[in-house]
Tab-separated table of C-alpha atoms in Angstrom:
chain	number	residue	atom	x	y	z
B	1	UNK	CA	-9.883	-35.102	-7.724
B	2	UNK	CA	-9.958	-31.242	-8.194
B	3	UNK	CA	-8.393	-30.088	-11.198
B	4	UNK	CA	-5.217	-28.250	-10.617
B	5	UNK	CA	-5.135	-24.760	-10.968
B	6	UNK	CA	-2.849	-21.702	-10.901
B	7	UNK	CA	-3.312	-18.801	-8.490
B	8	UNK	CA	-1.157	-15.884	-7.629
B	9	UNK	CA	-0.841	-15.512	-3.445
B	10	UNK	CA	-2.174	-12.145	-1.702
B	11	UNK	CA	-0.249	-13.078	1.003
B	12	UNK	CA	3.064	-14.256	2.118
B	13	UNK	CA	3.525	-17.575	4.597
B	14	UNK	CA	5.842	-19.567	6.504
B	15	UNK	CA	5.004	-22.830	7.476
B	16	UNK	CA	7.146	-22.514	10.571
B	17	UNK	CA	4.968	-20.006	11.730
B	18	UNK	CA	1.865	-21.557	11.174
B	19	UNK	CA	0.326	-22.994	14.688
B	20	UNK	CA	-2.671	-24.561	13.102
B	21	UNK	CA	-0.165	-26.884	10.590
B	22	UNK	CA	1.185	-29.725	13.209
B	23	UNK	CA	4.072	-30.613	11.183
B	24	UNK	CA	6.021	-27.938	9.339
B	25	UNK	CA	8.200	-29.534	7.130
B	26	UNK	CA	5.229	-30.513	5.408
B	27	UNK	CA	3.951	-26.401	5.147
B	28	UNK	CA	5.178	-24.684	1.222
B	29	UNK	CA	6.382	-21.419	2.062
B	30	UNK	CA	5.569	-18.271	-0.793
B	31	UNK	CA	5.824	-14.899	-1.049
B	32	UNK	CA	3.177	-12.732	-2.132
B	33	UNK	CA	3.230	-12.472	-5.782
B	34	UNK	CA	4.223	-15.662	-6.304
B	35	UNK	CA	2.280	-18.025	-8.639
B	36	UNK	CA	1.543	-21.000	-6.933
B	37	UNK	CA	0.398	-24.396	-9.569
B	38	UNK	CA	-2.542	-25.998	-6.621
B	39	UNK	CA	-2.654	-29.545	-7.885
B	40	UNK	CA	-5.283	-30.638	-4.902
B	41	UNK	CA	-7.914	-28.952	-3.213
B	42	UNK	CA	-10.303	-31.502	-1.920
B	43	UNK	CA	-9.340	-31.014	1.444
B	44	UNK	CA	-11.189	-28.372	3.252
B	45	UNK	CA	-8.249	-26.696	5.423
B	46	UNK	CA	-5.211	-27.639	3.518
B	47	UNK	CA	-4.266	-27.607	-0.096
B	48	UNK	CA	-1.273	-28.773	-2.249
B	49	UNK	CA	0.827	-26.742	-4.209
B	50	UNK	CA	4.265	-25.923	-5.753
B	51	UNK	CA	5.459	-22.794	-6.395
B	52	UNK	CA	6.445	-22.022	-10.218
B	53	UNK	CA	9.532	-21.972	-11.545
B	54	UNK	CA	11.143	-22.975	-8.031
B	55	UNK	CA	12.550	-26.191	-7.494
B	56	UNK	CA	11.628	-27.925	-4.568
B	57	UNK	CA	8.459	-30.259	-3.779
B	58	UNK	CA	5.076	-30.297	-3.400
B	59	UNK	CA	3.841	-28.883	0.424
B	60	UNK	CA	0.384	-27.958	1.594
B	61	UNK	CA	-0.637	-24.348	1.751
B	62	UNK	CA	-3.870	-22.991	3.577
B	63	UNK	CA	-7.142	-23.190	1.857
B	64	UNK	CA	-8.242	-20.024	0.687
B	65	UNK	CA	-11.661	-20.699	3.302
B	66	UNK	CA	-9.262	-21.669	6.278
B	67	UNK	CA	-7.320	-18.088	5.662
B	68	UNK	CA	-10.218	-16.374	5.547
B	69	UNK	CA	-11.506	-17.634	8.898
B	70	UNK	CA	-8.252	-17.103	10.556
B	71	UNK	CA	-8.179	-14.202	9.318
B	72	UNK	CA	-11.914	-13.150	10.190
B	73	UNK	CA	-10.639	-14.622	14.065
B	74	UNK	CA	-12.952	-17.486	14.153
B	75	UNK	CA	-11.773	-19.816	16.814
B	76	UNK	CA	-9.151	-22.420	15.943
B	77	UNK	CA	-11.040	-25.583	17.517
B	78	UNK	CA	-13.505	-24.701	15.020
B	79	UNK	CA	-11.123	-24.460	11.858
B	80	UNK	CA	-10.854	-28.369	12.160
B	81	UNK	CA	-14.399	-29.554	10.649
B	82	UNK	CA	-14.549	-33.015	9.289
B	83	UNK	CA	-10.877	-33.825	8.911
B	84	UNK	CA	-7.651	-35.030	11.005
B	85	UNK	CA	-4.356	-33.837	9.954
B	86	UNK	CA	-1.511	-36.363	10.622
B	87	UNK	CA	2.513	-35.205	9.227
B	88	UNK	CA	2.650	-35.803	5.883
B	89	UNK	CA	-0.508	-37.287	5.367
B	90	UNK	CA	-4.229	-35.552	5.135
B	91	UNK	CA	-7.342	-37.390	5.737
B	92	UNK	CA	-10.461	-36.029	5.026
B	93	UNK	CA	-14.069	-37.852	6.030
B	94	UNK	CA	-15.834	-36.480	2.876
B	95	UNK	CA	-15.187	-35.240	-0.136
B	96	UNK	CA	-15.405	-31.550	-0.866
B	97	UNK	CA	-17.208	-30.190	-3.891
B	98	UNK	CA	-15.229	-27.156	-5.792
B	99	UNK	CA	-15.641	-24.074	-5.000
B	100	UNK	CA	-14.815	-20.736	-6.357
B	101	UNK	CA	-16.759	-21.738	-9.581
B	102	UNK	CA	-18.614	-18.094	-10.162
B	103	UNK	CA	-17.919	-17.325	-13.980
B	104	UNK	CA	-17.284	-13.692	-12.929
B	105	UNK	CA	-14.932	-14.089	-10.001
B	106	UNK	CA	-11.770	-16.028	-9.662
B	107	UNK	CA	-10.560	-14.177	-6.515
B	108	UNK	CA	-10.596	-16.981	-3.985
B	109	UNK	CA	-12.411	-15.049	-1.420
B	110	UNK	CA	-16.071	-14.273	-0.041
B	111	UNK	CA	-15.094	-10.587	0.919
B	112	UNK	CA	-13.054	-8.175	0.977
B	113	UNK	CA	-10.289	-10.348	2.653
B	114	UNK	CA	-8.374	-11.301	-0.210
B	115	UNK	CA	-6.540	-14.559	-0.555
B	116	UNK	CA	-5.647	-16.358	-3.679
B	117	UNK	CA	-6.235	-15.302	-7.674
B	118	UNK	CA	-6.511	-17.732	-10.067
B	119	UNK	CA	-4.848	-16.495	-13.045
B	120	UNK	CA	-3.237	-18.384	-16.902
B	121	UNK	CA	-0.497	-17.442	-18.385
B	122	UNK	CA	-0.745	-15.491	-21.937
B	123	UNK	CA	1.486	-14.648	-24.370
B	124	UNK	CA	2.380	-10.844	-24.976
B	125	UNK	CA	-0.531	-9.235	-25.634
B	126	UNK	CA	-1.065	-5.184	-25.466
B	127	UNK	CA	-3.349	-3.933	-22.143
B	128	UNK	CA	-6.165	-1.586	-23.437
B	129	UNK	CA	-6.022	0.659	-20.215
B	130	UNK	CA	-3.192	1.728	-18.233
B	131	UNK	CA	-4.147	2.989	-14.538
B	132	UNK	CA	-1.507	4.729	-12.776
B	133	UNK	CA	-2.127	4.464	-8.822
B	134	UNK	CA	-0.627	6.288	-6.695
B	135	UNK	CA	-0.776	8.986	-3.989
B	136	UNK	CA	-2.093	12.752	-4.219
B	137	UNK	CA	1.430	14.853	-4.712
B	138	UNK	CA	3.551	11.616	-6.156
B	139	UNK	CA	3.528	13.165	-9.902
B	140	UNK	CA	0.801	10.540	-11.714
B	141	UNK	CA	-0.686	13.285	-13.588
B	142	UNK	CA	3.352	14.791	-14.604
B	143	UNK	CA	3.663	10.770	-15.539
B	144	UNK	CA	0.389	10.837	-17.781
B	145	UNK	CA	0.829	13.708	-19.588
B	146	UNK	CA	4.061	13.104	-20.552
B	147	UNK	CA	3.159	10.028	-21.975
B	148	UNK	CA	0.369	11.363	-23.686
B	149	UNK	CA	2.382	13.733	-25.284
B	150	UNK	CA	5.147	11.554	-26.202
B	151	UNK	CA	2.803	9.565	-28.238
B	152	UNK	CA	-0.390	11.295	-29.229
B	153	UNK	CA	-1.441	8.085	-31.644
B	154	UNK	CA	-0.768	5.412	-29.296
B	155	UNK	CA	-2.141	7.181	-25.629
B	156	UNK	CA	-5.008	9.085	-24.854
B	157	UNK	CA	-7.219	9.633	-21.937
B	158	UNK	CA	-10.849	9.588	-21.408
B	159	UNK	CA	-12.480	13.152	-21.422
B	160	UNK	CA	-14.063	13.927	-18.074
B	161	UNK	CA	-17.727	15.293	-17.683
B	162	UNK	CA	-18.733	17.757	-15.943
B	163	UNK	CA	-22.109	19.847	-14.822
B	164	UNK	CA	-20.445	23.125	-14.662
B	165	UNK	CA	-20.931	26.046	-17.515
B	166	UNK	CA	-18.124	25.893	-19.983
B	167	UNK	CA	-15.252	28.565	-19.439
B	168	UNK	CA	-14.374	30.768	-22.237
B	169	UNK	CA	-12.458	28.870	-24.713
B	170	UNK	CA	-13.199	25.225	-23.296
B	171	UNK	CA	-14.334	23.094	-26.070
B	172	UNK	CA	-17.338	20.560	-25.475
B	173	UNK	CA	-15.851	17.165	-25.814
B	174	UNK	CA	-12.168	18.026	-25.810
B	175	UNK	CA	-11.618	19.792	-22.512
B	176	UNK	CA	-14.832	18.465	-21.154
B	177	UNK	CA	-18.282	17.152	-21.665
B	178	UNK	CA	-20.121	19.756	-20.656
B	179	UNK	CA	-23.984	18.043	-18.821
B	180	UNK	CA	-26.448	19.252	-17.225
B	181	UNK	CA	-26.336	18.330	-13.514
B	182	UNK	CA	-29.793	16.187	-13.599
B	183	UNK	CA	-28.731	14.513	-16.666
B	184	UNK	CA	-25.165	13.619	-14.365
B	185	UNK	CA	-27.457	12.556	-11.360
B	186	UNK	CA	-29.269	9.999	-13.801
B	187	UNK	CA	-26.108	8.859	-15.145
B	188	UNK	CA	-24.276	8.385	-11.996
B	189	UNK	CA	-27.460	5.970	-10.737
B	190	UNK	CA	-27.550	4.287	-14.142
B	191	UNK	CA	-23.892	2.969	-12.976
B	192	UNK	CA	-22.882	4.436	-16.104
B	193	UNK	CA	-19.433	6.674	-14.413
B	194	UNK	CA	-16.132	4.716	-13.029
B	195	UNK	CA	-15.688	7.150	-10.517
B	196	UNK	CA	-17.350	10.577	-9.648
B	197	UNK	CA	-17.324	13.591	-7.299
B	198	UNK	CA	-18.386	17.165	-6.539
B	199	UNK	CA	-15.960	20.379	-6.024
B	200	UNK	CA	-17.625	23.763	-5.767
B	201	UNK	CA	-20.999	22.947	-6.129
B	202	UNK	CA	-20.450	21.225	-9.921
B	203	UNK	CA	-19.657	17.557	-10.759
B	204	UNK	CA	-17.397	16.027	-12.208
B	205	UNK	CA	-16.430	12.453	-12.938
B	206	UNK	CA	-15.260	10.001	-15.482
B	207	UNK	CA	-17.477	7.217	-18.098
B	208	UNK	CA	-17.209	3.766	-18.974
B	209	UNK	CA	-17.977	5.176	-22.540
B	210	UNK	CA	-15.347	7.665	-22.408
B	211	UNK	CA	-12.826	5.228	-21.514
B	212	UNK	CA	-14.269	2.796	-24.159
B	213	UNK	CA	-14.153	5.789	-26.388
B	214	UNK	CA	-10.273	6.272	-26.299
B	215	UNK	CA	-9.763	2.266	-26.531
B	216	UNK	CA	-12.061	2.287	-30.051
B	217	UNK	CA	-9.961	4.653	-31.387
B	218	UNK	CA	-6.854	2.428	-31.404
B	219	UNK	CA	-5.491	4.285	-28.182
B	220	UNK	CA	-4.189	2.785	-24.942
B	221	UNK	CA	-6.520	5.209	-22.025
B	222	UNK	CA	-4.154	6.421	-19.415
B	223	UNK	CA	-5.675	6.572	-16.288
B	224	UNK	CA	-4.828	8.413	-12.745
B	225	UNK	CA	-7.993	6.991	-10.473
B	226	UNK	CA	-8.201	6.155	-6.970
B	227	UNK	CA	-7.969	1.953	-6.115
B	228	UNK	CA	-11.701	1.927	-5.251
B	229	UNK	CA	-12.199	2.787	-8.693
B	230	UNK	CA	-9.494	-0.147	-10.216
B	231	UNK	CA	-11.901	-2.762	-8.682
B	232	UNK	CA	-14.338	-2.089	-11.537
B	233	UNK	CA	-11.908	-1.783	-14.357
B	234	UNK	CA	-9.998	-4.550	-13.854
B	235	UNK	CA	-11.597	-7.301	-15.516
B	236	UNK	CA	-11.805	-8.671	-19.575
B	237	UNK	CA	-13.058	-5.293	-21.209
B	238	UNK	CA	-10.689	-2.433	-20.127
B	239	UNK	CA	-7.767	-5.064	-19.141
B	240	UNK	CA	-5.400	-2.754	-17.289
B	241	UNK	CA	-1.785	-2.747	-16.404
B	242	UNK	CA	-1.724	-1.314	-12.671
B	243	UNK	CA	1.631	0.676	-12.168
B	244	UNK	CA	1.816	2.290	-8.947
B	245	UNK	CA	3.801	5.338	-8.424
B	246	UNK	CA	5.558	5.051	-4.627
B	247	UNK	CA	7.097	8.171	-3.184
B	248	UNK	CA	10.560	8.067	-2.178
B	249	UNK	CA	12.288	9.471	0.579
B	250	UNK	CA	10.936	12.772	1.741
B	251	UNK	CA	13.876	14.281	0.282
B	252	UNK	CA	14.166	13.325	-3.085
B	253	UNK	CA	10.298	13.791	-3.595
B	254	UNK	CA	11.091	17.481	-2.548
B	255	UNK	CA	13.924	17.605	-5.490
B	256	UNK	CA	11.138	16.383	-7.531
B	257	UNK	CA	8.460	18.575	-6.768
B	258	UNK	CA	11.080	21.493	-7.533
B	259	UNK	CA	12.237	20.349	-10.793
B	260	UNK	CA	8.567	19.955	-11.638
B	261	UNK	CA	8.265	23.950	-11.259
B	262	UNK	CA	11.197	24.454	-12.832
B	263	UNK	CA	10.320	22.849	-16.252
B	264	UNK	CA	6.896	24.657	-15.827
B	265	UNK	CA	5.076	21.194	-15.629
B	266	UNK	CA	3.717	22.054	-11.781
B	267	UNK	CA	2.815	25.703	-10.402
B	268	UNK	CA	1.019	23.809	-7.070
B	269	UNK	CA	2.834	25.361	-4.034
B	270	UNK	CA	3.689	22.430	-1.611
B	271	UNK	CA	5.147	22.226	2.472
B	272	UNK	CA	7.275	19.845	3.551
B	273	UNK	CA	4.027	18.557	5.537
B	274	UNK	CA	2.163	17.833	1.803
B	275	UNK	CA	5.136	16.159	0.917
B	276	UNK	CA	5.546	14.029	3.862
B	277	UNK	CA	1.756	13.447	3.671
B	278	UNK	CA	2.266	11.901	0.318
B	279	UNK	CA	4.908	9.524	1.586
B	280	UNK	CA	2.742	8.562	4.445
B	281	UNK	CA	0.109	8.064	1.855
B	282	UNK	CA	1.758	6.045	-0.638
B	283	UNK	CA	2.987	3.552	2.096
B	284	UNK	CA	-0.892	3.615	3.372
B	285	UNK	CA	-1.770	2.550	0.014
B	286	UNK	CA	0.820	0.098	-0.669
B	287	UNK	CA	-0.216	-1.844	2.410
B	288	UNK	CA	-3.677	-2.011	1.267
B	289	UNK	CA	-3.677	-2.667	-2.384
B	290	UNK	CA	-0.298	-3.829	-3.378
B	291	UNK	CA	-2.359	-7.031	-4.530
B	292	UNK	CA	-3.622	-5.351	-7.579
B	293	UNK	CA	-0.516	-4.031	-8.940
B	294	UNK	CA	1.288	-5.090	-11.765
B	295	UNK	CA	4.438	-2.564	-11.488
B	296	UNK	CA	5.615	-1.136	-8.919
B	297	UNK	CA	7.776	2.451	-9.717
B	298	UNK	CA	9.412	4.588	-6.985
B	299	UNK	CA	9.532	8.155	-8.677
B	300	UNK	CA	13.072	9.258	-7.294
B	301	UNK	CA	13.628	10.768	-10.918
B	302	UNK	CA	10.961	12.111	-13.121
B	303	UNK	CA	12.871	10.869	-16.205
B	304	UNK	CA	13.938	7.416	-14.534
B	305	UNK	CA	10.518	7.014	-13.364
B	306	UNK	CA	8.975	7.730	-17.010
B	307	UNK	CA	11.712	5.177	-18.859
B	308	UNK	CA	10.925	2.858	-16.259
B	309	UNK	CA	7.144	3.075	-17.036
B	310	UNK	CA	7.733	3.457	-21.089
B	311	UNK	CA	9.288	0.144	-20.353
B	312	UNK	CA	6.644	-1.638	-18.370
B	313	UNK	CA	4.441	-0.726	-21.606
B	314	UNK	CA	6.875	-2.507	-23.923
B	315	UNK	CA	6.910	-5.114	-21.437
B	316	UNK	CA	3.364	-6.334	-22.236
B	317	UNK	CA	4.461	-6.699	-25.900
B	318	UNK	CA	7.247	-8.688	-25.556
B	319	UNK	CA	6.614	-10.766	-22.550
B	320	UNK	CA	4.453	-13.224	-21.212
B	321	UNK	CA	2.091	-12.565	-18.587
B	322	UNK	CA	0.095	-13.745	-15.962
B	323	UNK	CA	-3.962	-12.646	-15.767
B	324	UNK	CA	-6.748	-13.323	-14.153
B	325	UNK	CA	-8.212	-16.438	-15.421
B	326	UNK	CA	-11.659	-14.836	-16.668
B	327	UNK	CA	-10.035	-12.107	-19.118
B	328	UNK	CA	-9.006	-15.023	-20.688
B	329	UNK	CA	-12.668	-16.744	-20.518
B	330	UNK	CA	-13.862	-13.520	-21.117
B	331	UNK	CA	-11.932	-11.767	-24.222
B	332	UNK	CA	-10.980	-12.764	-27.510
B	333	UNK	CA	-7.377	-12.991	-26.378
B	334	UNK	CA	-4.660	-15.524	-27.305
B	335	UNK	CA	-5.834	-18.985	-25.844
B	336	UNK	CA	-3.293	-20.305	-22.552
B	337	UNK	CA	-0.746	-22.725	-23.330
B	338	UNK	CA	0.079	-23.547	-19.821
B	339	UNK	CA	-0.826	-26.146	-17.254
B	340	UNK	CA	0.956	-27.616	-14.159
């Protein structure tokens, strides 16, 4: 028998929905976000599972491969390979051998559908990175410097480079690092930058070794990057906690966006039509990556919103926590204690 395992679900599901289960009442309905304890997963199409810290029995749940082929539309009368499903009861013909073994990946899925996680559960332990997702016009970059400042020896941020001449005054290695643009271009194919770009003819971008930089130093590295970018921090090194900034109602992000200017924090000049692009945004975003968020924040208040994200810091000190299953394989982090 497979050994059971704990995931967190990508996804929410209903049994009573489900037209490939014949018999409901035998379905497990979760939400997304939930952590789900999988105590069998021979079975190719079905799996069985509890969720955590909810009474109620064990039901069977969809394989992470059968999702992923609905999903991917492959024809249902094709879904049933080498098994008959009968209520209550599943019988398969062969055994199946585990999958999902790769040391580096514990997201059950083959691509970029994504299904189940398979994470442990830790005691409080401090994240080394904090990434702050959000959209263009929600107030990240208010949120980061603010916390910066409220804490110079416990936050920093990683010191962007850049292939442009240094203004008068700018300091090499404070304001930026100042490159030449070839020595950027062999950089950027080394895979040595998280994320770059170009604006006015001059890049700019952000290290690994900048970031690592900030986290050597004692310093938690406060991050405002775009989700593309989070797929290649999040993993045993950097450790992140993902709080995503969601825009509120069209009107209060206005209020927002005003108070900004009038504390001198913001002199950006904004239209109801950037504002409302940020709310269409941040719903955009939400939809598509809500999977790799820790916290979730609505900034309705610039002050609520930073208490509310001073607290999701403390959080990770005081709590326990669910993580993906290689930081813990991975980093010399307090061993897991729990099993289902």
């Amino acid at each position: 028998m497979s050994r059971a395992v704990h995931v967190r679900a990508f996804f929410d599901y209903n049994p009573e929905h489900d037209s490939l289960l014949p018999c409901p009442e035998v379905g497990l309905a979760f939400k997304k976000g939930d952590i789900l304890c999988v105590v069998d997963r021979d079975d190719q199409n079905w799996w069985q599972a509890y969720v955590l810290n909810r009474d109620g029995p064990t039901g069977l749940i969809p394989s992470a491969e059968l999702e992923e082929r609905r999903r991917a539309f492959v024809p249902k009368e094709n879904i049933y390979t080498r098994q008959t499903v009968a209520c209550g009861l599943i019988q398969s013909k062969r055994r199946r051998h585990e999958r999902y073994q790769t040391r580096k990946n514990y997201v059950f899925d083959r691509s970029d559908i994504v299904i189940y996680e398979e994470v442990q559960e830790m005691p409080p332990f401090q994240r080394k990175t904090l990434v702050l997702l959000g959209a263009q016009g929600v107030g990240r970059r208010i949120l980061k410097n603010k916390l910066i400042d409220s804490d110079y020896r416990r936050f920093g941020t990683a010191v962007a480079h850049t292939s442009r001449r240094p203004r008068e005054g700018e300091e090499n290695g404070l304001d930026y690092y100042f490159a030449l643009r070839p020595e950027m271009e062999d950089d950027i194919r080394q895979n040595r930058f998280l994320e770059y770009g170009e604006y006015a003819d001059n890049l700019y971008g952000t290290t690994y070794d900048a970031i690592r930089a900030v986290n050597r130093s004692g310093k938690m590295c406060v991050l405002d990057i775009n989700p593309q970018s989070l797929k290649l921090l999040r993993n045993s090194e950097f450790l992140p906690l993902v709080v995503f900034i969601k825009a509120p109602e069209l009107e209060s992000l206005r209020m927002i966006h005003e108070a900004a200017k009038a504390a001198g924090e913001t002199e950006k000049q904004v239209t109801d039509q950037d504002l409302q692009k940020t709310v269409d945004e941040s719903a955009r975003l939400e939809r598509a990556h809500n999977h790799l968020f820790d916290v979730v924040i609505v900034n309705s208040n610039l002050e609520e919103t930073f208490l509310q994200l001073q607290q999701a810091i403390e959080d990770m000190a005081s709590k326990r926590q669910w993580v993906p299953v290689d930081w813990v394989y991975d980093s010399p982090l307090i061993n897991p204690t729990t099993s289902c």
